[in-house]
Short mmCIF file of C-alpha atoms and ligand atoms in Angstrom, two decimals:
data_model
loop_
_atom_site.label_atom_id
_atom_site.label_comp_id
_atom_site.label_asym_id
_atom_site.label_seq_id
_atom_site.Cartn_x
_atom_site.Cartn_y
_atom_site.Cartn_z
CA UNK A 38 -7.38 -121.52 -76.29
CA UNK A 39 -4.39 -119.35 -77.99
CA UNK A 40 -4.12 -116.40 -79.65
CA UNK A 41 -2.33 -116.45 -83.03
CA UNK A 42 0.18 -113.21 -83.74
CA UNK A 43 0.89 -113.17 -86.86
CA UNK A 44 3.24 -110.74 -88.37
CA UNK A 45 2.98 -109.54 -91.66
CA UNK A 46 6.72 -108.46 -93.10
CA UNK A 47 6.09 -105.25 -94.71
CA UNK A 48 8.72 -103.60 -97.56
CA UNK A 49 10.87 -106.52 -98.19
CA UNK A 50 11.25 -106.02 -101.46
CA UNK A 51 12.57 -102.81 -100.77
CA UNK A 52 11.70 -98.62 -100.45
CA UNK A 53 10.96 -96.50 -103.30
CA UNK A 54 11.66 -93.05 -104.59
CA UNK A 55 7.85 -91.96 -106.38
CA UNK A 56 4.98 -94.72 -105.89
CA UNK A 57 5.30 -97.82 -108.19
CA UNK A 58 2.85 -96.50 -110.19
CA UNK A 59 3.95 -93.61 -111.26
CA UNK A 60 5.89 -93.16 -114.61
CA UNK A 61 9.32 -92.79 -112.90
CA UNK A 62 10.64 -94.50 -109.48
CA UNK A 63 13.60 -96.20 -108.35
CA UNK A 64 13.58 -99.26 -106.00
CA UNK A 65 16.19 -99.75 -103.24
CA UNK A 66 16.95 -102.29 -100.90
CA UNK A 67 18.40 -100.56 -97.38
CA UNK A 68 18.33 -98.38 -94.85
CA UNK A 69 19.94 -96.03 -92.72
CA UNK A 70 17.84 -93.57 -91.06
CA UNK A 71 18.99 -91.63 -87.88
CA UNK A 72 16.45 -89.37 -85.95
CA UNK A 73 18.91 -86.65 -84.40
CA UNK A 74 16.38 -85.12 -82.68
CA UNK A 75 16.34 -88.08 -80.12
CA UNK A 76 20.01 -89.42 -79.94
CA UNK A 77 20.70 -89.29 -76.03
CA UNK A 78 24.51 -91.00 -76.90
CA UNK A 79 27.21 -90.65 -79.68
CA UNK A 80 29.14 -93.35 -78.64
CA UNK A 81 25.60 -95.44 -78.92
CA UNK A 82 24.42 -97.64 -81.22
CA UNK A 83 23.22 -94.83 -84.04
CA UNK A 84 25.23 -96.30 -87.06
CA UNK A 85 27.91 -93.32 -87.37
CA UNK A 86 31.20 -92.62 -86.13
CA UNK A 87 32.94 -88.85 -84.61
CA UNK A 88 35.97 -88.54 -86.40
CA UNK A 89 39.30 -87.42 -84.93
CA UNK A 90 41.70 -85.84 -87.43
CA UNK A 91 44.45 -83.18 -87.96
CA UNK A 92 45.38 -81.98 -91.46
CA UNK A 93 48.15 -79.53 -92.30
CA UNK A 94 47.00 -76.12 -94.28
CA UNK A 95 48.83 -77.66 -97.16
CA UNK A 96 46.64 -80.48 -97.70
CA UNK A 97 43.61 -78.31 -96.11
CA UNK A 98 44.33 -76.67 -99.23
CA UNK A 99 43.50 -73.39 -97.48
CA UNK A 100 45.55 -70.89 -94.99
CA UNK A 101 44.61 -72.45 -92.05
CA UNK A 102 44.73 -76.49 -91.16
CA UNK A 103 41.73 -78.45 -89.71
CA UNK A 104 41.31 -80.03 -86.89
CA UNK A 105 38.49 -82.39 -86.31
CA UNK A 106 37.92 -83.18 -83.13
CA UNK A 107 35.29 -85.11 -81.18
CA UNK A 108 33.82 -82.25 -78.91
CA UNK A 109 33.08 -80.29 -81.69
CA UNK A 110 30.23 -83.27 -82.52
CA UNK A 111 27.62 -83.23 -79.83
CA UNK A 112 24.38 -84.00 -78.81
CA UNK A 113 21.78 -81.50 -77.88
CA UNK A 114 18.67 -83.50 -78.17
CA UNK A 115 14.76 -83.40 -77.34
CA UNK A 116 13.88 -83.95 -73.66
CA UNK A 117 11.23 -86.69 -74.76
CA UNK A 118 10.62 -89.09 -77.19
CA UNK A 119 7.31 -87.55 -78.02
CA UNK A 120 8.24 -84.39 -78.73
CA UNK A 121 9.64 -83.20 -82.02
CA UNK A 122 9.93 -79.54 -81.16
CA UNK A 123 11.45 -76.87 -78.58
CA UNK A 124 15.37 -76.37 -77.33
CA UNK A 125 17.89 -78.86 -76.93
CA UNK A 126 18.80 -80.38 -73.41
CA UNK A 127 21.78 -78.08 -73.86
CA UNK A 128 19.37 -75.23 -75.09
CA UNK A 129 18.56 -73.68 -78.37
CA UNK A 130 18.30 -75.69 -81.45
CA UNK A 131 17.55 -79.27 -81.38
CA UNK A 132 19.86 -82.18 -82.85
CA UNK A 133 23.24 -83.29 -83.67
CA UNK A 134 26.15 -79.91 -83.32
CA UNK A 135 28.85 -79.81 -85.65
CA UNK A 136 30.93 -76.79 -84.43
CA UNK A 137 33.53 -74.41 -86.20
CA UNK A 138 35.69 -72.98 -83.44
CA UNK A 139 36.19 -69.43 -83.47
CA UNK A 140 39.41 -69.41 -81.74
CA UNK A 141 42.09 -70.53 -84.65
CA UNK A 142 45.49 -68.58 -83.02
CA UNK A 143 47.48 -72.05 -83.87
CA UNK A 144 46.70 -72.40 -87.35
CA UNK A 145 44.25 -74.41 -87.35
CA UNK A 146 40.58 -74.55 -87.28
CA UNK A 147 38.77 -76.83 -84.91
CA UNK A 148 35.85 -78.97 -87.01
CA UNK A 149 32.75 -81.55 -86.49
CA UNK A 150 32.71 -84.55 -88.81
CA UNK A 151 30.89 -87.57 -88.45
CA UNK A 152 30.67 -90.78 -91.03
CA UNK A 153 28.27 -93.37 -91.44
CA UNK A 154 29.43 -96.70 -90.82
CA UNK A 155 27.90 -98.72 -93.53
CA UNK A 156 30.23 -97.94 -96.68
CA UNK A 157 28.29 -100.59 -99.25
CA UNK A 158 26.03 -97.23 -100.47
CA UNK A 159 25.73 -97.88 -104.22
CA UNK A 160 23.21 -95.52 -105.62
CA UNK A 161 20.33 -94.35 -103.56
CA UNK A 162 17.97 -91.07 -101.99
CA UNK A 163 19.95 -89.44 -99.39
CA UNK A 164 18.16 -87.06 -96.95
CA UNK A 165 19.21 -84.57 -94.48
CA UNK A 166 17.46 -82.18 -92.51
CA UNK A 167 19.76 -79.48 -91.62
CA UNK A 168 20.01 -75.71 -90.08
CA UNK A 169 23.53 -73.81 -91.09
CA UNK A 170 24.98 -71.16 -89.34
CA UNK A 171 24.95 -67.81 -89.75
CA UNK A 172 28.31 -66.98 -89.12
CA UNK A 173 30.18 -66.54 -91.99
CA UNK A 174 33.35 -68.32 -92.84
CA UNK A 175 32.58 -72.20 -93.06
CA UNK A 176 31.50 -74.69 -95.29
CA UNK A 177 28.89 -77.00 -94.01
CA UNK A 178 28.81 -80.22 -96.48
CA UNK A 179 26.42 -83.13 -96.71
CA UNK A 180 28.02 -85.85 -98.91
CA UNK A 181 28.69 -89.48 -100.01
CA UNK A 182 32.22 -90.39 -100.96
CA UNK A 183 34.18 -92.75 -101.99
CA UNK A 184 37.04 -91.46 -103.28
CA UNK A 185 38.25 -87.62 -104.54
CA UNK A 186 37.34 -88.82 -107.95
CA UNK A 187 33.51 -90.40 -107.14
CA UNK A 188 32.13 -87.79 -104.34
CA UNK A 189 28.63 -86.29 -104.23
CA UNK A 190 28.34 -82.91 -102.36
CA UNK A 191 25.99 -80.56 -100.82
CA UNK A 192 27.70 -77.35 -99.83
CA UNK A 193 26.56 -74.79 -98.23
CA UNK A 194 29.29 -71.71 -97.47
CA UNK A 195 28.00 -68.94 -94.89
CA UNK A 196 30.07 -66.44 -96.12
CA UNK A 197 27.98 -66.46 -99.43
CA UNK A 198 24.63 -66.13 -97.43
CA UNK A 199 22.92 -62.48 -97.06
CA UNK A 200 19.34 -61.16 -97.09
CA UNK A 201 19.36 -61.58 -101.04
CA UNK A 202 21.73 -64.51 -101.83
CA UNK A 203 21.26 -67.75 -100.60
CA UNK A 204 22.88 -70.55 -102.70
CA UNK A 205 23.98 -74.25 -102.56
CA UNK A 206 26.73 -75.55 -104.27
CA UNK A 207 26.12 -78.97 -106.14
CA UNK A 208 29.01 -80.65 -107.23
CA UNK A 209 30.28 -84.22 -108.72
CA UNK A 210 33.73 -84.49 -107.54
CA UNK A 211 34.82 -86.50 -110.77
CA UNK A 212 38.24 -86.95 -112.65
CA UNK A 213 37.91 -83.54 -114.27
CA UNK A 214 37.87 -82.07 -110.88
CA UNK A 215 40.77 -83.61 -109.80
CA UNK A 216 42.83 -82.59 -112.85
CA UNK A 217 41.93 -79.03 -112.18
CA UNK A 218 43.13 -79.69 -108.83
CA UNK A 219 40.51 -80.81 -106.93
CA UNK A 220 38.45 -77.94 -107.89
CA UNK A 221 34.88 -78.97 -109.30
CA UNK A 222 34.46 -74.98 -110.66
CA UNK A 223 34.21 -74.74 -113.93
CA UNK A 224 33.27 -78.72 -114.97
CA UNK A 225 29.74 -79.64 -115.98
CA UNK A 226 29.56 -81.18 -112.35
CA UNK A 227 29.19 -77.51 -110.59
CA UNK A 228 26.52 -75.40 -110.01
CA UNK A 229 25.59 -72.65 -107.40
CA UNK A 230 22.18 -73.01 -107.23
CA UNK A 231 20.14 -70.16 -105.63
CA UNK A 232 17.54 -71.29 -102.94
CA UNK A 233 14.27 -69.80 -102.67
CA UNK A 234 14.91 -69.21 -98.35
CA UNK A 235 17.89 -68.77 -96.18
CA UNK A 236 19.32 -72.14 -95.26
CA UNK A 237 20.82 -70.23 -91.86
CA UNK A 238 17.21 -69.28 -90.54
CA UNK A 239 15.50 -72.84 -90.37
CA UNK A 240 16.11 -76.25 -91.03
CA UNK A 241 15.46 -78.01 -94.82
CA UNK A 242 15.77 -80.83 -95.95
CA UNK A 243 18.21 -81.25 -98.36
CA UNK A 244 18.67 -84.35 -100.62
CA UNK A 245 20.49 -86.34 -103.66
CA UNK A 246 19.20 -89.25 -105.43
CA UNK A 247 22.11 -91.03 -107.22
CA UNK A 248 21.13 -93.06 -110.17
CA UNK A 249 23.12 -95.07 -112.59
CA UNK A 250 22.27 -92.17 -115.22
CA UNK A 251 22.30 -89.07 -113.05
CA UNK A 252 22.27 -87.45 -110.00
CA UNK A 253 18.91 -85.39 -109.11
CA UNK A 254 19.28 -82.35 -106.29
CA UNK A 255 16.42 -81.32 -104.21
CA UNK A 256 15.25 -78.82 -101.36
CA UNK A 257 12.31 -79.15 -99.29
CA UNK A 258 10.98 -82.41 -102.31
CA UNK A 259 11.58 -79.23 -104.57
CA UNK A 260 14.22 -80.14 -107.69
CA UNK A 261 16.96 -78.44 -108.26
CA UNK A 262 19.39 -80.06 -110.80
CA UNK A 263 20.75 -83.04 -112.23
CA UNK A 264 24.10 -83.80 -113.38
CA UNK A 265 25.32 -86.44 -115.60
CA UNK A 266 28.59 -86.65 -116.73
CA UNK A 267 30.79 -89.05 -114.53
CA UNK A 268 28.52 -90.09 -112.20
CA UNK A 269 30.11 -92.45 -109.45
CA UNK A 270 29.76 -96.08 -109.83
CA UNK A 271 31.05 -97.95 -106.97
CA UNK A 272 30.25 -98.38 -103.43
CA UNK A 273 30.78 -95.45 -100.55
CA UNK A 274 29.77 -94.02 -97.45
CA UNK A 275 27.98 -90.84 -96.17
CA UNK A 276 29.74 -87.88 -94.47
CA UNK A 277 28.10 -84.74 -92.84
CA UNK A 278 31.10 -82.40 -91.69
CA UNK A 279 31.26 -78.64 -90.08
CA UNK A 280 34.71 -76.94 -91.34
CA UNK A 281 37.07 -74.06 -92.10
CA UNK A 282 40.83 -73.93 -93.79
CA UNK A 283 40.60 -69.73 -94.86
CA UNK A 284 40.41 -70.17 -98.46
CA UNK A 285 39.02 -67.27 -99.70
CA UNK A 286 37.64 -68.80 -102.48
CA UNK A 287 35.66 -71.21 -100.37
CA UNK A 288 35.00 -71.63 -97.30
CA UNK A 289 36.25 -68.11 -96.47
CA UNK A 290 36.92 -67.38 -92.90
CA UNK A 291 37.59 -68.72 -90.55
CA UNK A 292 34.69 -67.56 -88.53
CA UNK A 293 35.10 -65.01 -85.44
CA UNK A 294 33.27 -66.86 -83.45
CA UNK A 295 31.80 -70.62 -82.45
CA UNK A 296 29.26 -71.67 -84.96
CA UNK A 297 27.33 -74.06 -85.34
CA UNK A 298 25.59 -76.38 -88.15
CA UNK A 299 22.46 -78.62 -86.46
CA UNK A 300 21.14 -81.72 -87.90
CA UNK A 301 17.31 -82.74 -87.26
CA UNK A 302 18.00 -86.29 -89.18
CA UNK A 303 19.32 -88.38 -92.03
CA UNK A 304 17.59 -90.57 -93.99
CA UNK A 305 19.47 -92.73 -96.79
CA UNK A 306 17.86 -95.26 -98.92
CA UNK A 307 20.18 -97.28 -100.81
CA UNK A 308 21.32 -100.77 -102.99
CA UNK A 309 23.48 -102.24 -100.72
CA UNK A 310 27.22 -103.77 -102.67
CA UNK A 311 27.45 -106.66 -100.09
CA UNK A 312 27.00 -109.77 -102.26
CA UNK A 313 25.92 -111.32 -98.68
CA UNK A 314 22.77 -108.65 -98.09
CA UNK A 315 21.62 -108.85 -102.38
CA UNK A 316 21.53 -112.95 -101.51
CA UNK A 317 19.51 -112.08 -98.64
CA UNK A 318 17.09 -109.54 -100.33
CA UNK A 319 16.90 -112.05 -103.03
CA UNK A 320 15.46 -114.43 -101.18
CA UNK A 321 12.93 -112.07 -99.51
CA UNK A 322 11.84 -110.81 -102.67
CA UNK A 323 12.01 -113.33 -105.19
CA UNK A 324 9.33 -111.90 -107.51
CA UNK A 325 12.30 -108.56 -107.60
CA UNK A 326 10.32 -105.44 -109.24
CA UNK A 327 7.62 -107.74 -109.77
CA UNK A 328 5.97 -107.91 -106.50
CA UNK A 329 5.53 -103.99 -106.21
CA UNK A 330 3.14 -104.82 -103.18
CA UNK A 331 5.82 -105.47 -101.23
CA UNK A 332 7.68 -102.68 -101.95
CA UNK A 333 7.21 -99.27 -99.58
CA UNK A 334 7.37 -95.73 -101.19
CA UNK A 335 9.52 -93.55 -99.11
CA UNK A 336 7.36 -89.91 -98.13
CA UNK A 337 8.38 -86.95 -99.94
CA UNK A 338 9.40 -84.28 -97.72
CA UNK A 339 7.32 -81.46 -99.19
CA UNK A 340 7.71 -78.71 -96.60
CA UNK A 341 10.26 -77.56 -94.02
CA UNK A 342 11.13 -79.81 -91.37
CA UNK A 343 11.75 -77.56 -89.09
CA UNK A 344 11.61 -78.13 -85.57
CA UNK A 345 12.26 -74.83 -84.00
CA UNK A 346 9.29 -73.02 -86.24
CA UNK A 347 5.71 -72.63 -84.81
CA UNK A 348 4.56 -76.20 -86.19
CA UNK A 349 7.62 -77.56 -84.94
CA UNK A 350 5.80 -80.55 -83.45
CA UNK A 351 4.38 -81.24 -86.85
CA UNK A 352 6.30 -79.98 -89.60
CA UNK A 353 10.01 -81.85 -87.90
CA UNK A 354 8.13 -85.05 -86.96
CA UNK A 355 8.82 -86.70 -90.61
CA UNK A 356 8.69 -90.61 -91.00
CA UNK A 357 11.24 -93.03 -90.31
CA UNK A 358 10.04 -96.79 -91.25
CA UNK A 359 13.15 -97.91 -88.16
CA UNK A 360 10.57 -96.61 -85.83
CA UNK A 361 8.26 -99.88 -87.44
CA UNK A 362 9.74 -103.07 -86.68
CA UNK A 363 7.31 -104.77 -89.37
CA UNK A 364 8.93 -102.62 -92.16
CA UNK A 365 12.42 -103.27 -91.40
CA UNK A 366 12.69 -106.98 -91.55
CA UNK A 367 16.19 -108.52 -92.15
CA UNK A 368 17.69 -104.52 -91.83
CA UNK A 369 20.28 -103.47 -90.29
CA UNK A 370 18.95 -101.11 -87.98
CA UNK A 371 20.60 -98.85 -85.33
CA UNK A 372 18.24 -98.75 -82.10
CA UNK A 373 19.94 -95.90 -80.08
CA UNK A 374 19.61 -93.90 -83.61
CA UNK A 375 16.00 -93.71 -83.86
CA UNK A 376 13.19 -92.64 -81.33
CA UNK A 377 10.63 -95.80 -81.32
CA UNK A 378 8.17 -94.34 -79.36
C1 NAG B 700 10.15 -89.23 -109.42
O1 NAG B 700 9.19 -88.50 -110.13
C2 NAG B 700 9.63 -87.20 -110.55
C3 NAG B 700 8.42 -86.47 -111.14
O2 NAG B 700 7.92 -87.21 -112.19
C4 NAG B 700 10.78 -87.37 -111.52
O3 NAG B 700 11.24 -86.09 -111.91
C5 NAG B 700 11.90 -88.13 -110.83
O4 NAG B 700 12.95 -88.35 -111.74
C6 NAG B 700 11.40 -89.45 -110.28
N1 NAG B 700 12.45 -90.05 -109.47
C7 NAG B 700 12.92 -91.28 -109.69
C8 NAG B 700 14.01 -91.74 -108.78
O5 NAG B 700 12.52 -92.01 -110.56
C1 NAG B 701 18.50 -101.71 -106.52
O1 NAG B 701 18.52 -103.12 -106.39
C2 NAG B 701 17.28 -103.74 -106.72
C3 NAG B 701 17.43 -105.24 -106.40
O2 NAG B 701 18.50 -105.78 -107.07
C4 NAG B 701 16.97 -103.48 -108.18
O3 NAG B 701 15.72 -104.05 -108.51
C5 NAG B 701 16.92 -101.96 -108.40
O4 NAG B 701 16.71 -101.67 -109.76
C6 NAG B 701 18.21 -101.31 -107.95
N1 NAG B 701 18.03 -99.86 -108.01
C7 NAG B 701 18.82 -99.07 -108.73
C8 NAG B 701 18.47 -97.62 -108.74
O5 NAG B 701 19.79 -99.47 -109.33
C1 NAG B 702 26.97 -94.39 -74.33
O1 NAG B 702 27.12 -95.60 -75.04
C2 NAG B 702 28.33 -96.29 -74.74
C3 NAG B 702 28.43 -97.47 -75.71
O2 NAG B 702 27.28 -98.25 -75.66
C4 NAG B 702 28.32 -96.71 -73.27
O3 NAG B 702 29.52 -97.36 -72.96
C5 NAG B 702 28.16 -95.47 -72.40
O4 NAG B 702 28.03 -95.86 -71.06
C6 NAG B 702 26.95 -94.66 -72.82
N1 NAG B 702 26.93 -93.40 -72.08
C7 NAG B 702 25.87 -92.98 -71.42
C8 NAG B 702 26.01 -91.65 -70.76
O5 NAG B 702 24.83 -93.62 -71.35
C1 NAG B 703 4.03 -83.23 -80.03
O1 NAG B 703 3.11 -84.17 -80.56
C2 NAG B 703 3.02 -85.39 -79.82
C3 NAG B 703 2.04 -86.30 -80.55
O2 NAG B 703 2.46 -86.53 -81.85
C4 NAG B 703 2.58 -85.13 -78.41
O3 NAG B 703 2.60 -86.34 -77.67
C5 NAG B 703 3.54 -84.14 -77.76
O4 NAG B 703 3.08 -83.80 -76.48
C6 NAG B 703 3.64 -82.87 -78.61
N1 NAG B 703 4.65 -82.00 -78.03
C7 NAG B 703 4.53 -80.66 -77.99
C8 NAG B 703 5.70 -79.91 -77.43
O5 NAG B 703 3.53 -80.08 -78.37
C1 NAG B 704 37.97 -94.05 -107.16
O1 NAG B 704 37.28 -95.31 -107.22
C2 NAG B 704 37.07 -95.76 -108.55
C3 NAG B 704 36.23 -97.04 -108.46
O2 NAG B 704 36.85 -97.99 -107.66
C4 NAG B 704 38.43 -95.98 -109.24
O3 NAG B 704 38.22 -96.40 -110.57
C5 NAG B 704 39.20 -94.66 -109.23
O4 NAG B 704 40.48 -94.86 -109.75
C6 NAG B 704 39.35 -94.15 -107.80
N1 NAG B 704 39.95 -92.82 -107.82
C7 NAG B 704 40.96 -92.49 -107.01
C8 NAG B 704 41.46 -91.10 -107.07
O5 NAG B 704 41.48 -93.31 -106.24
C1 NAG B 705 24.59 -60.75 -101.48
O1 NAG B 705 25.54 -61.62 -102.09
C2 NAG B 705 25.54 -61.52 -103.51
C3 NAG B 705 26.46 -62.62 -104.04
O2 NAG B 705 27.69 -62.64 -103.38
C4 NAG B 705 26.01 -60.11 -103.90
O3 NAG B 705 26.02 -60.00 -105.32
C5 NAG B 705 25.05 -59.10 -103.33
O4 NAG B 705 25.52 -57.81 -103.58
C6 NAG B 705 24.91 -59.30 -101.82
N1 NAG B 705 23.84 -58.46 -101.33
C7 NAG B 705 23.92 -57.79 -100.19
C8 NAG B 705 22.71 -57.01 -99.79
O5 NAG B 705 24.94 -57.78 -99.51
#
């Protein structure tokens, strides 16, 4: 006698954005999602990288330069796997810390920055769920890059928040922006966009989905914008970064004290540019579009994840397909980035 396992490969012809039914939806090949609330270990296997930088005020283009340095990206995660709400092993909020440092008496301001590692991203939904500080004087920024002339931002400065203002800036960094020196302002690919809570009281989740046509913003699965003039068209990589340079014009500060930007997760479905992983999806998915069965549509996040609120344990515990090995077949998936409980 023997038992039989079989395995049925779910999603290999890829994650969608809206079921395959509806009207509108976009198909994508990868993933890259990273649970915060349960990484134990930066220097793990999670898929991203602490950076280590210094940069002069001059090309801070502020008063102040930036330093990003690698304690100022830490962990404060869940006790247990099961849970998806209460304090940080280090206390208060839950996730992945990217500091500001108060202290700036050398000229320059002590940052957080952390980068994916994949950098084949061409076009995709990119998710994060996020709590800013309240201290004013820093810019917390959720982006993919490539270059200072194909850059898609999330920004989100303290200074500007109060009980009656509580805005985002969306912008396209494009070729216009960097001919009015790298200042986005005042193109077609800027926009302060108001948000219906305060991003500094609980987390959101905050998210782009870069087309070929456009670029859609969204808070909490609510739209905010698009933008389509000079939208990027070759591969990048995704950044989340904590700073502060003085400019009164934008970030403002820098703060007076430590503070601190929290990440609950990211979540990034995307095409992959690697001729190597299209072969490979190719042959997984022969029928393309055509075999919508096999394709998986990606949850929209409707409400706020927010892990430190009363339905903490239900509101922040938000799918991840990593944490189902029979929907990730042939991905590259980080292990130490995602709680498979
Ligand atoms: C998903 O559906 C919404 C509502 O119809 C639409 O606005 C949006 O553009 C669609 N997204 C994609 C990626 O097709
Ligand atoms: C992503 O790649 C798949 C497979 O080649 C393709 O079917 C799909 O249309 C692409 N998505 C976008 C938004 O370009
Ligand atoms: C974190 O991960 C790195 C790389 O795998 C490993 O060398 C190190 O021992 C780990 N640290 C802890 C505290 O587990
Ligand atoms: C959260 O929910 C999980 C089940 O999804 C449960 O195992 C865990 O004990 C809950 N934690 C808290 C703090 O309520
Ligand atoms: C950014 O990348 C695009 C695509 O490769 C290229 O055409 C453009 O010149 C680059 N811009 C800068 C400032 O390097
Ligand atoms: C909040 O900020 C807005 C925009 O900067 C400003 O117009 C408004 O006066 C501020 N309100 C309060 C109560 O400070």
């Amino acid at each position: 006698m023997y038992d039989m396992i079989v395995v049925v490969a779910k999603c290999a012809c890829g994650y969608s954005v809206n079921a395959t039914s509806a009207s509108a939806f976009s198909v994508f090949t990868d993933l890259l999602e990273t649970d915060f609330l349960h990484v134990y270990n930066l220097s793990g296997d999670i898929g991203w990288q602490r950076q280590e930088y210094n940069v002069t005020p001059q090309v801070a283009r502020g008063t102040y330069g930036k330093k990003a340095e690698l304690r100022n990206v830490v962990a404060n995660p869940l006790n247990s796997s099961y849970d998806y709400a209460g304090s940080g092993a280090l206390g208060g909020d839950p996730g992945l810390q990217l500091w500001v440092r108060g202290d700036s008496s050398d000229g320059m301001v002590g940052m957080g920055e952390i980068v994916a590692i994949r950098t084949d991203m061409l076009y995709g939904s990119f998710r994060v769920g996020m709590k800013m500080t309240a201290i004013p004087g820093t810019c917390g920024a959720f982006f993919w890059f490539r270059n200072d002339t194909q850059e898609i931002d999330m920004e989100f400065l303290s200074a500007q928040f109060n009980a009656t203002s509580n805005p985002v800036s969306l912008v396209l960094q494009s070729p216009a922006s960097e001919a009015a020196g790298y200042n986005a302002q005042g193109t077609p690919n800027f926009q302060l966009h108001p948000l219906p809570f305060s991003p500094d009281k609980e987390y959101h989740e905050y998210r782009f989905d870069w087309l070929a046509d456009r670029v859609s913003f969204y808070a909490d699965g609510q739209w905010l914008a698009d933008m389509s003039a000079s939208i990027p068209n070759s591969p990048g990589h995704l950044v989340l970064n904590h700073w502060s340079n003085g400019d009164k014009y934008w970030s403002a500060g820098p703060p007076q004290s430590d503070a601190v930007l929290t990440v609950s997760y990211v979540k990034a479905y995307f095409n992959s540019s690697t001729p190597a992983r299209q072969l490979q999806y190719n042959a997984a998915c022969p029928a393309g579009q055509n075999s919508l069965a096999q394709v998986c549509q990606v949850p929209d996040q409707s409400v706020a994840p927010n892990p430190a609120g009363r339905d903490g344990n239900t509101t922040a515990h938000t799918y991840f397909f990593t944490q189902h090995k029979d929907m990730t077949v042939n991905q590259t998936v980080y292990a130490a980035g995602t709680a498979a409980v």
